[in-house]
Coordinates of C-alpha atoms in Angstrom, one line a residue:
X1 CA 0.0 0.0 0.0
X2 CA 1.3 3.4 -0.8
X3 CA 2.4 5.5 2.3
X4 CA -0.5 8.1 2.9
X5 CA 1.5 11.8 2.4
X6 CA 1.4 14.1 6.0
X7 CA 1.9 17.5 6.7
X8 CA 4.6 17.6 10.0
X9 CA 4.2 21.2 11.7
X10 CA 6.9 21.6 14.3
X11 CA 5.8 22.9 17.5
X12 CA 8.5 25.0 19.4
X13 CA 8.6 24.5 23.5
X14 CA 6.2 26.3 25.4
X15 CA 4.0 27.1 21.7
X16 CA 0.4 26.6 22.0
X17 CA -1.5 24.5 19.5
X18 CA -4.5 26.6 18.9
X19 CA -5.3 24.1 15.5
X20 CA -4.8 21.0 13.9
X21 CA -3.3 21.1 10.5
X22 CA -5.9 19.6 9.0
X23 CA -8.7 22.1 10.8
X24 CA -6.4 25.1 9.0
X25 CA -6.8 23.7 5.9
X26 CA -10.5 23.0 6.0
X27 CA -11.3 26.4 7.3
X28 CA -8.7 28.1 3.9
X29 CA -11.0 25.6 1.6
X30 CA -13.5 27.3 3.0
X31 CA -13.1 30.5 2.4
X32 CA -14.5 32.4 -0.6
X33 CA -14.6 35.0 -2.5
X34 CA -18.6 36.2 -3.5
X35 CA -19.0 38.7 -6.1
X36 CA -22.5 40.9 -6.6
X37 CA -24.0 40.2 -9.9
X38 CA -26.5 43.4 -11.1
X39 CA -29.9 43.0 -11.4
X40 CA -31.6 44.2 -14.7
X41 CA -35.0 45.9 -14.7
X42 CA -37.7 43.9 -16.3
X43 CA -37.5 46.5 -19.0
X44 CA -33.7 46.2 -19.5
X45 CA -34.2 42.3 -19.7
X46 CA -36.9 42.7 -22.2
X47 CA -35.0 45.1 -24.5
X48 CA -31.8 43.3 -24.4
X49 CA -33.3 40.0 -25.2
X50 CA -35.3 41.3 -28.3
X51 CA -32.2 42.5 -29.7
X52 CA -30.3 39.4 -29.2
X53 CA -33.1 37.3 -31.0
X54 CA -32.2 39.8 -34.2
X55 CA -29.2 39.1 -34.2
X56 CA -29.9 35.5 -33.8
X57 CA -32.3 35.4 -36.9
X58 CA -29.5 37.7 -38.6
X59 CA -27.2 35.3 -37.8
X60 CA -28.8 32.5 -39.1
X61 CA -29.9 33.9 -42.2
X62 CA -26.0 34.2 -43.2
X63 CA -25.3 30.9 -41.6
X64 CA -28.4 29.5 -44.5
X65 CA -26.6 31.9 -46.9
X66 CA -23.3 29.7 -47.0
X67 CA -25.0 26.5 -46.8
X68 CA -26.2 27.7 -50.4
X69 CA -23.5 29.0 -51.8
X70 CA -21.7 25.6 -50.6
X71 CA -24.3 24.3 -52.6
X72 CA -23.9 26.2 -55.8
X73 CA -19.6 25.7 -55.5
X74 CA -20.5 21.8 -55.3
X75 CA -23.0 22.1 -58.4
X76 CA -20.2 24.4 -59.9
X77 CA -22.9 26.9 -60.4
X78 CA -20.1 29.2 -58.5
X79 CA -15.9 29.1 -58.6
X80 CA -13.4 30.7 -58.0
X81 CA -10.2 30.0 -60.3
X82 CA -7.8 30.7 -57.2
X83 CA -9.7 28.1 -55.1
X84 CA -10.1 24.3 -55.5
X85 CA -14.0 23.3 -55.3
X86 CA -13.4 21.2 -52.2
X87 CA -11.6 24.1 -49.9
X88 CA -14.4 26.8 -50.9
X89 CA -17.1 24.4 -49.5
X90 CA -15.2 23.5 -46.6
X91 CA -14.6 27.2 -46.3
X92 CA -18.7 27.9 -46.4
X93 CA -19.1 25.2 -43.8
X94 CA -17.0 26.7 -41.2
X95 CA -18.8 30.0 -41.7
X96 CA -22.4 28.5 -41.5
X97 CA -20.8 26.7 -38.4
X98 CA -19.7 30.0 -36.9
X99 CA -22.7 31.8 -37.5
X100 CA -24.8 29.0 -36.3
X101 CA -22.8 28.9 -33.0
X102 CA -23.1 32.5 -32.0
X103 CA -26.5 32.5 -32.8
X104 CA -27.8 29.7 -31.0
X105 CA -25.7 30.9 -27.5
X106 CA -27.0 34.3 -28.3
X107 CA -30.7 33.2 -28.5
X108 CA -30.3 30.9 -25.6
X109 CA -29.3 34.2 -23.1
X110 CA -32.3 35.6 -24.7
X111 CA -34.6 32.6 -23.6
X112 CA -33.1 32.9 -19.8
X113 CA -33.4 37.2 -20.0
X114 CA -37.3 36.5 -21.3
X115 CA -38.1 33.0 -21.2
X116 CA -41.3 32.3 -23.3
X117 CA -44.3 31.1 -21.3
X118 CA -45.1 27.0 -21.2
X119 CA -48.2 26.7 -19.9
X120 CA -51.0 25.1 -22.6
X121 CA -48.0 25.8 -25.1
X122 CA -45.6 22.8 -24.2
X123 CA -44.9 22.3 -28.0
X124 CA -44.2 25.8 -28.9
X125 CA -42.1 26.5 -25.6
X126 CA -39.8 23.4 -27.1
X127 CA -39.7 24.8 -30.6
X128 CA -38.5 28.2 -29.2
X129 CA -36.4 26.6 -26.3
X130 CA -34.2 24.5 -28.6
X131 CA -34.3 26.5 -32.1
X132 CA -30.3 26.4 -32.1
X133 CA -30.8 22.5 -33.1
X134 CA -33.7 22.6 -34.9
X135 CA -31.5 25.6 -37.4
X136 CA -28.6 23.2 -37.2
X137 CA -30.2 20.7 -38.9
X138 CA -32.0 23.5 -41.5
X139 CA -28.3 24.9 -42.0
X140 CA -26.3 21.4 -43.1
X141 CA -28.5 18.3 -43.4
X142 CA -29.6 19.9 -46.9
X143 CA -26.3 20.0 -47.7
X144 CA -25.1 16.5 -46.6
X145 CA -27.8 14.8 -48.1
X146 CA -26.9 17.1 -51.7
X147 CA -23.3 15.7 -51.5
X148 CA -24.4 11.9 -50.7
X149 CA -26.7 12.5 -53.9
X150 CA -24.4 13.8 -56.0
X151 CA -23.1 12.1 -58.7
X152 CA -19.8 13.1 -60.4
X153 CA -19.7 16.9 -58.9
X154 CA -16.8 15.7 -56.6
X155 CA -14.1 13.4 -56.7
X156 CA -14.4 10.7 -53.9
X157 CA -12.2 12.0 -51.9
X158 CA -13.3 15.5 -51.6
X159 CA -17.2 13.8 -51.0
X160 CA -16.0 12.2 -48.2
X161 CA -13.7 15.2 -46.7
X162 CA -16.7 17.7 -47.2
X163 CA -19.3 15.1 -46.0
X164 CA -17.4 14.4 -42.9
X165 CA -16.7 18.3 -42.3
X166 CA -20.4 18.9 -42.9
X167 CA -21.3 16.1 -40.0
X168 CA -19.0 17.3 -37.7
X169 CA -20.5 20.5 -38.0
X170 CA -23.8 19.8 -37.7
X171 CA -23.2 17.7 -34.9
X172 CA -21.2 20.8 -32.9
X173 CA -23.7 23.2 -34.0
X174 CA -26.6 20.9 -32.2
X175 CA -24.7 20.5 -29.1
X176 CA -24.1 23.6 -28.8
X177 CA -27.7 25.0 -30.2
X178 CA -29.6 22.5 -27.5
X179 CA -30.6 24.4 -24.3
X180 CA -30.0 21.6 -21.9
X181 CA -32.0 23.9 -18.6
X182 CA -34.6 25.6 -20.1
X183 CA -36.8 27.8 -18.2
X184 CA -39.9 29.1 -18.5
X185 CA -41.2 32.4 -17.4
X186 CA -44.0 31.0 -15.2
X187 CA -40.5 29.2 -13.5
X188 CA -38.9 32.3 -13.8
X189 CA -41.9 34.6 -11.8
X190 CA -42.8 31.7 -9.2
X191 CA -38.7 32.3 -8.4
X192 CA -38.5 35.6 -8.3
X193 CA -42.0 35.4 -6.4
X194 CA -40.1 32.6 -3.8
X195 CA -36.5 33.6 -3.4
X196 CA -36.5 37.5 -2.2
X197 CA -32.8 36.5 -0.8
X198 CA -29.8 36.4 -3.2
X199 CA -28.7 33.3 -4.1
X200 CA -25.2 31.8 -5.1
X201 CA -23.9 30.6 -8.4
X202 CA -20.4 29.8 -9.8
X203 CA -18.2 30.7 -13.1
X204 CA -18.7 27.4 -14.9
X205 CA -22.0 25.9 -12.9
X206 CA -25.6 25.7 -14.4
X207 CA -27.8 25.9 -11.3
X208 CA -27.8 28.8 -8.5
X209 CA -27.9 28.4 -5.1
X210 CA -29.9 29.5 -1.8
X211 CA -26.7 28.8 0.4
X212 CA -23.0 29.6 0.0
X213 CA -22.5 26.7 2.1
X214 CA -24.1 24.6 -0.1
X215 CA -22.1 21.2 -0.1
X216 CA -21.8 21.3 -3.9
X217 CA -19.9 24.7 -3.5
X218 CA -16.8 22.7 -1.5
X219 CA -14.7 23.2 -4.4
X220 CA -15.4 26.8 -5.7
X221 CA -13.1 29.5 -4.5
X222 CA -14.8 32.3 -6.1
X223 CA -19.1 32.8 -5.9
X224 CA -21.3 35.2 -7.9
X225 CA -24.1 36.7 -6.0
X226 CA -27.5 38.6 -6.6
X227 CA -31.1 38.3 -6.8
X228 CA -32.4 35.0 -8.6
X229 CA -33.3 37.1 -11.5
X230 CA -29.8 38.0 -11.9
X231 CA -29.0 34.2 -11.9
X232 CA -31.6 33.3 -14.3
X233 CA -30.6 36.0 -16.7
X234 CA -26.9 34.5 -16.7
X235 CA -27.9 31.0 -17.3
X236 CA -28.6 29.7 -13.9
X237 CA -32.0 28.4 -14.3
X238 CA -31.9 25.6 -12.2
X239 CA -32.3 25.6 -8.6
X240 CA -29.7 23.0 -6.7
X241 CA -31.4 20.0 -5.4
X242 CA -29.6 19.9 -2.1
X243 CA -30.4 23.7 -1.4
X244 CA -34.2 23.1 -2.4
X245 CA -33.8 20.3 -0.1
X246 CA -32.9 22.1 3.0
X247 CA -34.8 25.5 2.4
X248 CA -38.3 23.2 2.5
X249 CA -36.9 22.0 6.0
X250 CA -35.5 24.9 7.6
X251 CA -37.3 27.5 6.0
X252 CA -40.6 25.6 5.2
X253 CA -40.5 26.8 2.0
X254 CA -42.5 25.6 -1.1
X255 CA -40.6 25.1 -4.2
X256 CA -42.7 22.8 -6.4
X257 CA -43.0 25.4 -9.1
X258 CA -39.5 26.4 -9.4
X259 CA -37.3 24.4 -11.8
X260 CA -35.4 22.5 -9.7
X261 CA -33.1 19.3 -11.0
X262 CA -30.8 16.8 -9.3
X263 CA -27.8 18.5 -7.9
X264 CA -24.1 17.5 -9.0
X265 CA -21.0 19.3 -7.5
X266 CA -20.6 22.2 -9.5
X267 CA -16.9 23.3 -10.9
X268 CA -14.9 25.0 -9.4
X269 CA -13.7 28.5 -11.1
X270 CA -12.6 32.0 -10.5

């Protein structure tokens, strides 16, 4: 068995051990730095979200832009003499991919600024939650199923380059377009309605928090604070299951409309 490692803290004669090594490093892990996080009016929210869902459709408009002229270089319906046929599609691709990217994350901050309402509209609330994937697919699929089709507008080689370029794509596009916490604003109002307190919520974590102490919090130095509306509006739309947990028992509090999910130890991050 490996030797466990130790920390040896020499104590001089007549010194007074006041704490155990290991009590001195549990209470440094425990300290943190919080941050105040803003909160925007309901106006603010509003305004900022309507202009990122322009942009969005903006974006994805040129995203659907190089998908077609991909499909016009692979019809040779457009060349350029400088430029092999394979490299300007490849070259299209990446920009629909980068278009398709920013808009998506762009449209997903504007579902957590104004989340669109669920109730009797469980269909339309998906639609509009997950749009990123549903315009990944619109913004490649056509294209890979044009260059499977095709006969004799590309050498085999070049199909299978641009096909597999087109997949991968499409594939980061849709992991990146899918909003995995979506929230909707009757979630978002019951919150606001529930949680007058601020909560807690890290750099790289998904979910916010009614305690700093929270035991999924061990390994984050560094906390953002501020109202739950503030949270919601930077992607935290979740409420941690162990903090839901213990706000129903010590606080009696009734959560059953807020989106609350299984809690998993957040990461830690500055």
């Amino acid at each position: 068995m490996e030797e466990k490692k130790r920390t040896i803290t020499k104590v001089e004669d007549g010194e007074k051990v006041k704490k155990t090594a290991k009590k001195a490093v549990e209470e440094a892990t425990e300290q943190k730095t919080v941050k105040p996080v803003e909160t925007l009016t309901k106006a603010e929210e509003k305004s900022k979200a309507t202009t990122l869902r322009i942009v969005s459709a903006i974006l994805w408009v040129l995203a659907i832009g190089f998908e077609v002229l991909a499909i016009l270089f692979l019809f040779k319906k457009l060349y350029i003499s400088w430029l092999p046929q394979m490299w300007a599609m490849i070259i299209c691709i990446v920009l629909d991919l980068v278009c398709c990217i920013i808009a998506a994350l762009l449209w997903k901050k504007a579902s957590h600024l104004d989340p669109f309402k669920k109730t009797n509209n469980k269909v339309g609330f998906f639609i509009l939650t997950q749009l990123g994937v549903i315009m990944a697919a619109i913004c490649f699929i056509p294209l890979i199923v044009l260059v499977l089709a095709s006969k004799d507008k590309l050498d085999k080689k070049s199909k299978i380059v641009v096909t597999v370029v087109a997949i991968v794509a499409l594939l980061i596009a849709g992991l990146l377009g899918a909003d995995f916490n979506p929230i909707s604003a009757e979630e978002k109002a019951a919150a606001e309605e529930t949680l007058t307190e601020d909560v807690y919520w890290t750099a790289f974590g998904h979910k916010y928090h009614i305690y700093d102490d929270c035991s999924s919090l061990k390994n984050s130095s560094t906390l953002y604070s501020g109202s739950v509306t503030a949270a919601i509006d930077n992607g935290r739309g979740e409420l941690c299951y162990f903090c839901a947990n213990r706000a129903e028992k010590e606080q009696n509090l009734k959560l059953e409309e807020l989106n609350v999910e299984e809690g998993v130890e957040e990461l830690a991050g500055e």
